[in-house]
Coordinates of C-alpha atoms and ligand atoms in Angstrom, one line a residue:
M66 CA 91.2 110.7 88.2
A67 CA 91.4 110.8 84.1
S68 CA 88.3 110.4 82.4
D69 CA 87.6 109.1 79.0
F70 CA 85.0 107.2 77.3
I71 CA 86.3 103.5 78.8
R72 CA 86.8 104.8 82.3
D73 CA 82.7 106.0 81.8
I74 CA 81.9 102.2 80.8
V75 CA 83.7 101.2 83.6
T76 CA 81.9 103.5 85.8
A77 CA 78.3 102.4 84.4
D78 CA 79.0 98.7 84.4
N79 CA 79.9 99.1 88.2
A80 CA 76.7 101.0 88.6
S81 CA 74.8 98.3 86.8
G82 CA 76.7 95.5 88.7
K83 CA 77.8 94.0 85.5
H84 CA 80.6 92.2 86.6
G85 CA 79.8 92.3 90.1
G86 CA 81.4 95.6 90.5
R87 CA 84.7 93.6 89.4
V88 CA 87.4 95.6 87.2
A89 CA 90.0 93.7 85.6
T90 CA 91.9 94.5 83.2
R91 CA 94.9 93.2 80.9
F92 CA 97.9 94.5 79.0
P93 CA 98.5 91.8 76.4
P94 CA 101.8 92.2 74.8
E95 CA 103.2 89.6 71.8
P96 CA 106.7 89.1 72.8
N97 CA 107.7 89.6 69.3
G98 CA 109.5 93.5 69.7
Y99 CA 110.2 95.6 72.1
L100 CA 107.4 97.7 73.7
H101 CA 107.3 101.5 72.4
I102 CA 105.4 104.5 73.3
G103 CA 102.2 103.7 71.8
H104 CA 102.6 100.5 74.3
A105 CA 103.0 102.9 77.0
K106 CA 99.5 104.5 76.0
S107 CA 98.1 101.2 76.5
I108 CA 100.0 100.2 79.9
C109 CA 99.0 103.5 81.0
L110 CA 95.1 102.7 80.4
N111 CA 94.9 99.1 81.3
F112 CA 96.9 99.6 84.2
G113 CA 95.4 103.0 85.1
I114 CA 91.7 101.9 84.8
A115 CA 92.8 98.9 87.6
N116 CA 94.5 101.6 89.7
D117 CA 91.4 103.8 89.6
F118 CA 89.0 101.6 90.3
G119 CA 90.5 99.5 92.6
G120 CA 91.0 96.4 90.3
T121 CA 93.7 94.5 88.9
C122 CA 95.8 94.4 85.8
N123 CA 97.4 91.1 84.5
L124 CA 100.6 91.0 82.4
R125 CA 100.0 88.7 79.8
F126 CA 102.2 87.7 77.1
D127 CA 100.4 87.0 73.9
D128 CA 102.3 84.3 72.8
T129 CA 100.9 82.1 70.1
N130 CA 103.0 82.8 67.1
P131 CA 106.5 80.8 68.0
V132 CA 108.2 82.2 64.6
T133 CA 108.6 85.9 65.8
E134 CA 109.1 85.3 69.4
D135 CA 111.6 85.0 71.7
T136 CA 112.4 85.3 75.5
E137 CA 114.6 88.5 74.9
Y138 CA 111.4 90.2 74.5
V139 CA 109.7 89.0 77.1
R140 CA 112.6 89.8 79.4
S141 CA 112.3 93.4 78.2
I142 CA 108.7 94.0 78.0
Q143 CA 109.0 93.3 81.8
Q144 CA 111.6 95.5 82.4
D145 CA 109.7 98.2 80.5
V146 CA 106.1 98.2 82.4
Q147 CA 107.8 98.1 85.8
W148 CA 110.3 100.8 85.0
L149 CA 107.1 102.9 83.8
G150 CA 105.8 102.4 87.2
F151 CA 103.4 99.5 87.1
T152 CA 103.2 96.3 88.9
W153 CA 101.2 93.2 88.0
D154 CA 102.3 91.6 91.3
D155 CA 101.5 88.0 91.0
R156 CA 99.6 88.1 87.5
L157 CA 102.3 87.6 85.2
F158 CA 100.5 85.1 82.3
Y159 CA 101.4 83.3 79.1
A160 CA 98.8 82.3 76.3
S161 CA 101.3 79.4 75.7
D162 CA 100.1 78.3 79.5
Y163 CA 96.8 78.0 78.3
F164 CA 97.7 76.1 75.6
E165 CA 96.0 72.6 76.8
R166 CA 92.8 74.9 77.6
L167 CA 92.7 75.8 74.4
Y168 CA 92.9 72.6 72.7
A169 CA 90.2 71.5 74.9
C170 CA 88.2 74.6 73.5
A171 CA 88.6 73.7 70.4
T172 CA 87.4 70.1 71.0
Q173 CA 84.4 71.4 72.8
L174 CA 83.2 73.5 69.7
I175 CA 83.6 70.5 67.2
E176 CA 81.7 68.7 69.6
K177 CA 78.7 71.4 69.4
G178 CA 79.0 71.3 65.5
L179 CA 80.9 74.8 65.4
A180 CA 84.2 74.0 64.4
Y181 CA 85.7 71.6 61.3
V182 CA 88.9 70.4 60.1
D183 CA 88.9 71.7 56.4
S184 CA 91.6 69.9 54.0
L185 CA 91.9 73.2 51.2
S186 CA 95.3 74.8 50.6
A187 CA 95.7 78.0 51.8
D188 CA 95.3 79.3 48.3
Q189 CA 92.0 77.3 48.1
M190 CA 91.1 79.1 51.3
R191 CA 91.4 82.4 49.8
E192 CA 89.5 81.7 47.2
H193 CA 86.2 80.3 48.7
R194 CA 86.8 83.4 51.2
G195 CA 84.7 86.3 48.9
T196 CA 85.6 89.6 48.8
F197 CA 83.7 92.4 50.6
A198 CA 81.3 92.8 47.9
I199 CA 81.3 88.8 47.1
P200 CA 79.8 85.9 49.6
G201 CA 82.4 83.4 50.1
T202 CA 81.3 79.6 49.4
D203 CA 81.3 76.7 51.6
S204 CA 84.6 74.3 52.2
P205 CA 83.5 70.9 50.4
H206 CA 84.9 69.8 54.1
R207 CA 82.4 71.6 56.0
D208 CA 80.2 69.2 56.4
R209 CA 82.9 66.7 58.1
S210 CA 80.6 64.7 60.9
V211 CA 81.7 65.4 64.6
A212 CA 83.4 61.9 64.7
E213 CA 85.5 62.5 61.7
N214 CA 86.3 66.0 63.2
L215 CA 87.6 64.9 66.4
D216 CA 89.9 62.3 64.7
L217 CA 91.3 64.6 62.4
F218 CA 91.8 67.2 64.9
A219 CA 93.5 64.8 67.7
R220 CA 95.3 63.4 64.7
M221 CA 96.6 67.2 63.6
R222 CA 97.8 67.4 67.5
V223 CA 100.1 64.4 67.4
G224 CA 101.9 65.2 64.4
E225 CA 100.5 63.0 61.9
F226 CA 99.7 65.4 59.3
A227 CA 102.1 68.3 57.1
D228 CA 102.1 71.7 57.6
G229 CA 99.3 73.4 56.2
A230 CA 97.9 70.0 55.2
H231 CA 94.6 70.9 57.4
T232 CA 93.3 73.5 59.1
L233 CA 90.5 74.1 62.3
R234 CA 88.2 76.4 61.3
A235 CA 84.8 77.7 63.0
K236 CA 81.5 76.9 61.3
I237 CA 80.0 80.7 61.0
D238 CA 78.6 81.7 58.1
M239 CA 80.5 81.8 54.5
A240 CA 78.3 84.7 53.3
S241 CA 78.5 87.0 56.4
P242 CA 79.3 90.8 55.7
N243 CA 81.9 90.6 58.3
L244 CA 85.0 88.6 56.8
N245 CA 86.1 87.8 59.9
M246 CA 82.9 85.6 60.5
R247 CA 83.5 83.4 57.3
D248 CA 84.7 80.5 59.3
P249 CA 87.9 82.4 60.8
A250 CA 90.7 79.8 61.3
L251 CA 91.3 78.4 64.9
Y252 CA 94.4 76.4 64.7
R253 CA 97.1 75.7 62.1
I254 CA 99.3 73.2 62.1
R255 CA 103.4 74.6 62.2
R256 CA 105.9 72.8 63.4
A257 CA 108.2 75.6 65.1
H258 CA 109.7 75.7 68.2
H259 CA 108.4 78.1 71.1
H260 CA 110.4 79.8 73.1
R261 CA 108.3 78.3 76.4
T262 CA 106.9 75.3 75.3
G263 CA 109.8 73.8 72.8
D264 CA 108.3 71.0 70.5
A265 CA 105.5 70.1 72.8
W266 CA 103.2 71.6 69.9
C267 CA 102.6 71.3 66.2
I268 CA 99.4 72.8 66.2
Y269 CA 99.1 76.6 67.0
P270 CA 95.7 78.6 68.0
M271 CA 95.2 81.8 65.9
Y272 CA 95.1 84.9 67.6
D273 CA 91.6 85.7 67.3
F274 CA 90.8 82.1 69.5
A275 CA 93.3 82.7 72.0
H276 CA 92.9 86.0 72.6
P277 CA 88.8 86.1 74.0
L278 CA 89.4 82.8 75.5
S279 CA 93.0 83.7 77.5
D280 CA 90.7 87.3 78.8
A281 CA 87.9 84.6 79.8
F282 CA 90.0 82.3 81.4
E283 CA 91.7 84.9 83.7
R284 CA 87.8 86.7 84.2
I285 CA 89.0 89.8 82.3
T286 CA 86.0 92.3 82.6
H287 CA 86.8 94.9 80.3
S288 CA 89.4 93.6 77.2
I289 CA 90.8 97.1 76.0
C290 CA 92.1 96.6 72.5
T291 CA 93.3 99.2 69.7
L292 CA 90.6 100.0 66.8
E293 CA 91.9 97.5 64.2
F294 CA 90.1 94.8 66.2
E295 CA 86.4 96.7 66.2
A296 CA 85.6 94.1 62.9
H297 CA 86.9 91.2 65.2
R298 CA 84.3 91.5 68.3
P299 CA 81.6 89.8 66.8
L300 CA 84.0 86.6 66.8
Y301 CA 85.2 87.4 69.9
D302 CA 81.5 87.4 71.3
W303 CA 80.8 84.6 69.5
L304 CA 83.4 82.3 71.1
I305 CA 83.0 83.7 74.7
S306 CA 79.1 83.0 74.1
H307 CA 79.3 79.4 72.3
L308 CA 81.8 78.1 75.1
D309 CA 81.3 77.4 78.7
L310 CA 84.2 79.9 80.4
P311 CA 84.9 81.0 83.5
G312 CA 84.3 85.0 82.6
T313 CA 82.4 87.1 80.0
P314 CA 85.0 89.7 79.1
Q315 CA 83.7 92.8 76.8
Q316 CA 85.9 93.9 74.2
I317 CA 86.5 97.9 74.1
E318 CA 88.1 99.7 71.2
F319 CA 90.2 102.6 70.9
A320 CA 92.6 104.4 69.1
R321 CA 95.8 103.7 69.1
L322 CA 98.9 106.0 68.9
N323 CA 100.3 108.1 66.4
I324 CA 103.0 110.6 66.5
T325 CA 104.9 112.5 63.4
Y326 CA 108.1 111.7 62.5
T327 CA 108.4 108.6 63.6
V328 CA 107.0 105.0 63.0
L329 CA 105.5 102.5 65.7
S330 CA 104.9 99.1 63.6
K331 CA 106.7 96.7 65.4
R332 CA 107.9 95.3 61.9
K333 CA 109.2 98.7 60.8
L334 CA 110.8 99.3 64.0
L335 CA 112.6 95.3 63.7
Q336 CA 113.8 96.5 60.2
L337 CA 115.4 99.4 61.7
V338 CA 117.5 97.4 64.0
N339 CA 118.3 94.6 61.7
E340 CA 119.5 96.3 59.1
K341 CA 121.5 98.5 61.4
H342 CA 119.8 101.9 60.6
V343 CA 120.1 102.3 64.4
N344 CA 122.4 100.7 67.1
G345 CA 120.2 98.5 68.4
W346 CA 116.6 98.4 70.1
D347 CA 117.5 101.1 72.9
D348 CA 119.1 103.4 70.4
P349 CA 118.1 107.1 72.1
R350 CA 116.5 107.6 68.7
M351 CA 113.8 104.9 68.8
P352 CA 110.6 105.6 69.9
T353 CA 111.0 102.2 72.1
L354 CA 110.7 102.7 75.9
S355 CA 114.3 101.1 76.0
G356 CA 115.2 104.0 73.6
L357 CA 113.4 107.0 75.0
R358 CA 114.9 105.6 78.7
R359 CA 118.2 105.7 77.1
R360 CA 117.7 109.2 76.2
G361 CA 116.9 110.2 79.3
V362 CA 113.0 110.6 79.2
T363 CA 111.5 110.1 82.6
A364 CA 108.8 107.6 83.3
Q365 CA 107.1 110.6 84.7
A366 CA 107.1 112.6 81.8
L367 CA 105.9 109.7 79.6
R368 CA 102.9 109.1 81.9
R369 CA 102.0 112.8 81.6
F370 CA 102.3 112.7 78.1
C371 CA 99.9 109.7 77.8
E372 CA 97.5 111.6 80.1
E373 CA 97.8 114.5 78.3
I374 CA 96.8 112.6 74.9
G375 CA 93.8 111.3 76.6
V376 CA 92.0 108.1 75.1
V377 CA 89.5 108.3 72.5
K378 CA 87.7 106.2 69.6
R379 CA 88.5 108.4 66.8
E380 CA 92.0 108.1 64.5
T381 CA 94.6 111.3 65.6
V382 CA 98.1 111.9 65.0
I383 CA 100.0 113.4 68.3
E384 CA 102.8 116.0 67.7
A385 CA 106.0 115.4 68.2
G386 CA 106.3 118.4 69.9
L387 CA 104.0 117.2 72.7
L388 CA 106.1 114.6 74.0
E389 CA 109.1 117.0 74.0
F390 CA 107.0 119.6 76.0
C391 CA 106.2 116.7 78.9
V392 CA 110.0 116.1 79.0
R393 CA 111.3 119.4 79.2
E394 CA 108.4 120.1 82.1
D395 CA 109.5 117.2 83.9
L396 CA 113.2 117.8 83.8
N397 CA 113.2 121.7 84.3
K398 CA 112.2 120.9 87.8
T399 CA 114.3 117.6 88.7
A400 CA 117.2 118.4 86.5
P401 CA 120.0 119.6 88.0
R402 CA 121.9 122.3 86.6
A403 CA 125.7 122.0 85.1
M404 CA 128.0 123.7 82.8
A405 CA 129.3 122.0 79.8
V406 CA 131.3 123.7 76.5
L407 CA 129.9 121.4 73.8
R408 CA 132.6 123.2 70.9
P409 CA 135.0 124.9 73.0
L410 CA 137.1 128.4 72.3
K411 CA 140.2 129.0 74.7
I412 CA 139.6 132.7 76.7
V413 CA 142.9 133.6 78.6
L414 CA 142.3 136.3 81.6
D415 CA 145.4 138.2 81.3
N416 CA 144.8 140.0 85.1
Y417 CA 144.0 136.8 85.7
P418 CA 147.0 135.5 88.7
A419 CA 148.1 132.6 86.9
D420 CA 148.9 129.0 88.6
T421 CA 145.7 129.8 90.7
S422 CA 142.1 129.1 91.1
E423 CA 139.3 129.5 93.2
D424 CA 135.8 127.7 93.8
M425 CA 132.5 129.6 92.7
N426 CA 129.3 128.5 94.6
V427 CA 126.8 127.8 92.0
V428 CA 123.3 126.9 93.0
N429 CA 122.4 123.3 91.7
N430 CA 118.7 124.3 90.5
P431 CA 117.0 127.1 90.8
E432 CA 113.4 125.0 90.6
D433 CA 114.4 123.3 93.5
E434 CA 115.9 124.6 96.4
S435 CA 116.6 120.9 98.1
A436 CA 119.2 120.2 95.4
G437 CA 121.5 122.4 97.4
T438 CA 124.9 124.0 95.8
R439 CA 127.9 122.9 94.5
K440 CA 131.8 124.5 93.8
V441 CA 132.8 125.4 90.4
P442 CA 136.5 126.1 89.6
F443 CA 137.3 129.1 88.1
G444 CA 140.8 130.1 86.6
R445 CA 142.8 132.1 84.2
E446 CA 142.1 129.9 81.3
L447 CA 138.2 129.0 80.5
Y448 CA 136.3 127.7 77.3
I449 CA 133.6 129.4 76.0
E450 CA 131.1 128.1 73.5
R451 CA 132.5 128.8 69.9
D452 CA 129.5 130.5 68.7
D453 CA 129.1 132.7 71.5
F454 CA 132.1 134.9 70.0
M455 CA 132.0 136.7 66.7
E456 CA 135.0 139.0 65.4
D457 CA 132.9 141.0 63.5
P458 CA 129.2 140.8 64.8
P459 CA 125.9 141.9 63.2
K460 CA 123.9 144.2 64.9
K461 CA 121.7 141.5 66.6
F462 CA 124.3 139.8 68.4
F463 CA 124.9 140.4 71.7
R464 CA 127.6 138.1 73.0
L465 CA 131.4 138.3 73.3
A466 CA 132.8 140.5 70.7
P467 CA 135.9 142.7 70.2
G468 CA 135.8 145.1 73.2
R469 CA 132.9 144.1 74.4
E470 CA 132.0 142.8 77.9
V471 CA 129.8 140.1 78.9
R472 CA 129.0 138.2 81.8
L473 CA 130.4 134.5 82.8
R474 CA 127.5 133.1 84.7
N475 CA 128.2 132.8 88.8
A476 CA 131.7 134.3 88.0
Y477 CA 132.5 137.5 86.4
L478 CA 132.3 140.3 84.1
I479 CA 135.0 140.0 81.2
T480 CA 135.9 142.2 78.4
C481 CA 137.6 140.7 75.0
H482 CA 140.8 142.9 73.7
E483 CA 142.3 140.6 71.4
V484 CA 141.5 137.4 68.7
I485 CA 144.5 135.0 68.4
K486 CA 144.2 133.4 64.9
N487 CA 146.6 130.3 63.5
A488 CA 148.5 130.4 59.9
D489 CA 144.9 129.5 58.4
G490 CA 143.4 132.5 60.4
E491 CA 141.2 130.4 62.6
I492 CA 140.3 131.8 65.8
T493 CA 142.2 129.7 68.6
E494 CA 142.2 131.9 71.4
L495 CA 140.8 135.2 72.9
R496 CA 142.6 137.6 75.2
C497 CA 140.5 139.2 77.8
T498 CA 140.0 140.5 81.2
Y499 CA 137.9 139.8 83.9
D500 CA 137.1 142.9 86.7
P501 CA 137.7 141.9 90.1
A502 CA 135.1 143.5 91.6
T503 CA 132.0 141.7 89.6
R504 CA 132.7 138.8 91.8
G505 CA 129.1 136.4 91.1
G506 CA 128.6 138.5 87.9
D507 CA 127.3 141.8 89.3
A508 CA 128.8 145.1 88.9
P509 CA 129.1 147.3 92.0
D510 CA 128.3 150.4 89.6
G511 CA 125.4 148.9 88.2
R512 CA 126.4 148.6 85.0
K513 CA 124.8 146.3 82.7
V514 CA 126.0 143.6 79.7
K515 CA 123.6 142.0 77.4
A516 CA 124.8 138.7 77.4
T517 CA 125.8 136.2 80.3
L518 CA 127.4 133.1 78.8
H519 CA 128.6 129.3 80.1
W520 CA 131.9 128.7 80.8
V521 CA 134.3 125.8 82.0
S522 CA 137.5 125.8 83.7
A523 CA 140.2 124.6 81.1
A524 CA 142.4 123.4 83.8
H525 CA 140.0 121.8 85.5
A526 CA 137.7 120.5 82.2
V527 CA 136.8 116.8 81.7
T528 CA 136.8 116.0 77.5
S529 CA 133.5 114.0 77.1
E530 CA 131.9 112.7 73.9
V531 CA 128.4 114.7 73.9
R532 CA 125.6 113.1 71.0
L533 CA 122.9 115.2 69.7
Y534 CA 119.8 113.5 68.8
D535 CA 117.1 114.9 66.2
R536 CA 114.4 113.4 65.1
L537 CA 115.1 109.8 63.2
F538 CA 112.5 110.5 60.3
S539 CA 112.6 114.4 58.5
A540 CA 108.9 113.5 56.9
E541 CA 106.1 114.2 58.9
F542 CA 104.5 110.6 58.1
P543 CA 107.1 108.3 57.2
G544 CA 106.1 105.5 55.1
T545 CA 102.6 106.6 54.1
G546 CA 101.4 107.1 50.5
D547 CA 104.4 105.7 48.2
S548 CA 107.3 106.9 50.2
D549 CA 109.4 103.9 51.9
F550 CA 110.2 104.9 55.3
L551 CA 113.9 104.0 54.9
T552 CA 114.6 106.6 52.3
Q553 CA 113.1 109.1 55.1
I554 CA 115.5 108.5 57.8
N555 CA 117.3 111.8 59.0
P556 CA 120.4 111.5 57.7
H557 CA 121.6 114.3 60.8
S558 CA 119.4 112.3 63.6
L559 CA 122.6 111.6 65.2
E560 CA 125.4 114.2 65.6
R561 CA 128.5 113.1 67.9
V562 CA 130.5 115.9 69.5
P563 CA 133.8 114.3 70.1
N564 CA 135.3 117.3 72.3
A565 CA 132.9 118.5 74.9
Q566 CA 134.4 120.2 78.0
L567 CA 132.3 119.8 81.1
E568 CA 132.5 121.2 84.3
P569 CA 134.4 118.6 86.7
S570 CA 131.5 117.8 88.6
L571 CA 129.7 116.1 85.6
A572 CA 132.6 113.5 85.2
T573 CA 131.2 111.0 88.3
H574 CA 127.7 110.7 87.7
P575 CA 126.4 106.9 87.3
S576 CA 124.9 106.1 83.9
G577 CA 121.4 107.2 83.6
T578 CA 121.6 110.6 85.7
R579 CA 119.9 113.6 83.8
V580 CA 121.1 117.1 83.9
Q581 CA 120.8 120.3 82.6
F582 CA 123.6 122.0 80.7
E583 CA 122.8 125.4 81.0
R584 CA 121.7 127.0 77.9
L585 CA 122.1 123.7 75.8
G586 CA 119.5 121.5 77.2
Y587 CA 118.7 118.6 79.0
F588 CA 121.6 115.9 78.9
C589 CA 121.6 112.0 80.2
V590 CA 124.8 110.0 81.4
D591 CA 124.9 107.2 78.5
P592 CA 125.7 103.4 79.2
D593 CA 128.8 103.9 77.1
S594 CA 130.4 106.4 79.8
T595 CA 133.4 105.8 81.7
P596 CA 134.9 108.1 84.7
A597 CA 137.4 108.6 81.9
R598 CA 135.7 109.7 79.1
P599 CA 132.1 110.8 79.9
V600 CA 129.2 109.9 77.1
F601 CA 126.0 112.1 77.6
N602 CA 123.0 111.9 75.2
R603 CA 121.1 115.0 74.5
T604 CA 117.4 114.5 75.5
V605 CA 115.8 117.7 74.5
T606 CA 116.8 121.2 73.7
L607 CA 115.9 123.9 76.3
K608 CA 113.3 125.3 73.6
D609 CA 111.2 123.8 71.1
S610 CA 113.8 124.3 68.2
W611 CA 111.2 123.0 65.4
T612 CA 108.8 125.7 65.8
K613 CA 110.6 128.7 67.0
A614 CA 113.4 130.2 65.0
K615 CA 116.7 129.4 67.1
D616 CA 118.4 132.6 69.2
Ligands
ATP994 P1 101.9 93.5 66.3 O1 101.1 94.1 64.9 O2 102.7 92.7 66.8 O3 100.1 92.9 66.7 P2 101.1 95.7 68.5 O4 101.6 96.8 68.6 O5 99.7 95.4 68.4 O6 101.9 94.9 67.0 P3 101.2 93.8 70.7 O7 102.4 93.5 71.2 O8 100.2 92.8 70.3 O9 101.8 94.7 69.6 O10 99.9 94.9 71.6 C1 99.8 95.0 72.8 C2 98.9 95.6 73.2 O11 99.4 97.0 73.1 C3 98.0 95.6 72.3 O12 96.4 96.0 73.4 C4 97.7 97.1 71.2 O13 96.5 96.9 71.1 C5 98.7 98.0 72.3 N1 99.0 99.1 71.3 C6 100.1 98.4 70.0 N2 100.4 99.7 69.6 C7 99.5 100.6 70.2 C8 99.7 102.0 70.0 N3 100.1 102.6 68.9 N4 98.7 102.6 70.7 C9 98.1 102.3 72.0 N5 98.2 100.9 72.0 C10 99.0 100.3 71.2
MG995 MG1 98.5 93.5 68.3

């Protein structure tokens, strides 16, 4: 079991019998965007703790703000949590299902003299609120009678007043050093269509009111949230202690996930989508779970990443390279190998019989014997990678060059004899010979070559589009300081290679299949793929190309 300060709290609570040994957590997304890798941290934590302690974790949509929420997001969030490997069984809840109960709680506060209807405008309320340095001042409506407050609140609900005309506020302390305790708003009038309750309500509860009460209704024991809510905890506790509720949840804060070279703000992600800087929420460059999935990242790799980063209370920034490391580690074990040539250069083996071919028996995954072998066709005309040949190679270039012998992986040793060029002087073809005695790739006389190249038989090759992705932002901390994150988008974050040549076994894989293209990286079949024209996304390169120089 993982260990962190939150699990320590749960263990201590179980030992002291605080919640009768019960452990109940929840993951509470607001359906106003797609889930991203930061949410994965929260999901792994909440569902993980429930699993570790034999407890339960609810999926609750915190849908109290009708203006930004949508059923498209509700659907995608459920899909993403399931894909990540977690189940909520029958514990799917919506804060909007509690609107009637929340209203009853607000009424209860009014009856206790702990809430009042204020009629100040938003601007006036801001003026009365004060600052960190200056205490707030009481609203002139603060001392309305319980009867008047009950009457006004009921009339707010039935729609007698315009949006913003009145607000229900908790009656706490306008001089509190904690601004969240200066009579925070509990209900606003807002005529907006809600994706679940339609037009049944024209008043909506504030997040800080709905959240603790929803936790209590569901008898959550440990309400885990990110650090920015630390200063809201006194209000959370105030509400729980002043109302008659079925549970007494405890709020615990942890530091949210930040990663270099990306943004994890839903507002910014929405902007990237709406302004078409990316091709939708599931663009493989996005840090969303749907984007990462389309890119080829496995749920297993993401869970491993969440384990590696751990859970602490101090703000940290995680290197993007750590995610890439987890992805490589996972795919190295699970992804079968195959050969693909991204930028083809044709070679002709002059001494290989024309109009024939043979099948090479090739191991699918050296890390996993159970993956078996496959047959890869070999023939007189082949493609190799254009940058695996140099006509006039510098000292450290060991790959193919005129007069030099190299190995074609799993096939033969070949030697280049002639370079054919077009009228513009571009290399169009290489003439080579192969040594028939080296089938499988080794010479019987034991002579060595310095390079092994991947290749594809030209007669059998399948043409494919390959999409090479790089980090979406070129700045390590996009949008910090005075910078506008949109100006820091990496212009080379997507490169389309239109004419890649694949070995034929790669033509038939369904969307989502992950493979290693030998020497090139891990790739995944994109949903845009068709049998006539496969499309592959590069998930990650084989090596960490950011910290080590390229070979
Ligand atoms: P918003 O600004 O819309 O509230 P949010 O990112 O907080 O954005 P929520 O839908 O409220 O989105 O988040 C659901 C849960 O995921 C919350 O408990 C939140 O604390 C957690 N969460 C969100 N972002 C991160 C992150 N970067 N790291 C860890 N947890 C996160
Ligand atoms: Mg939030």
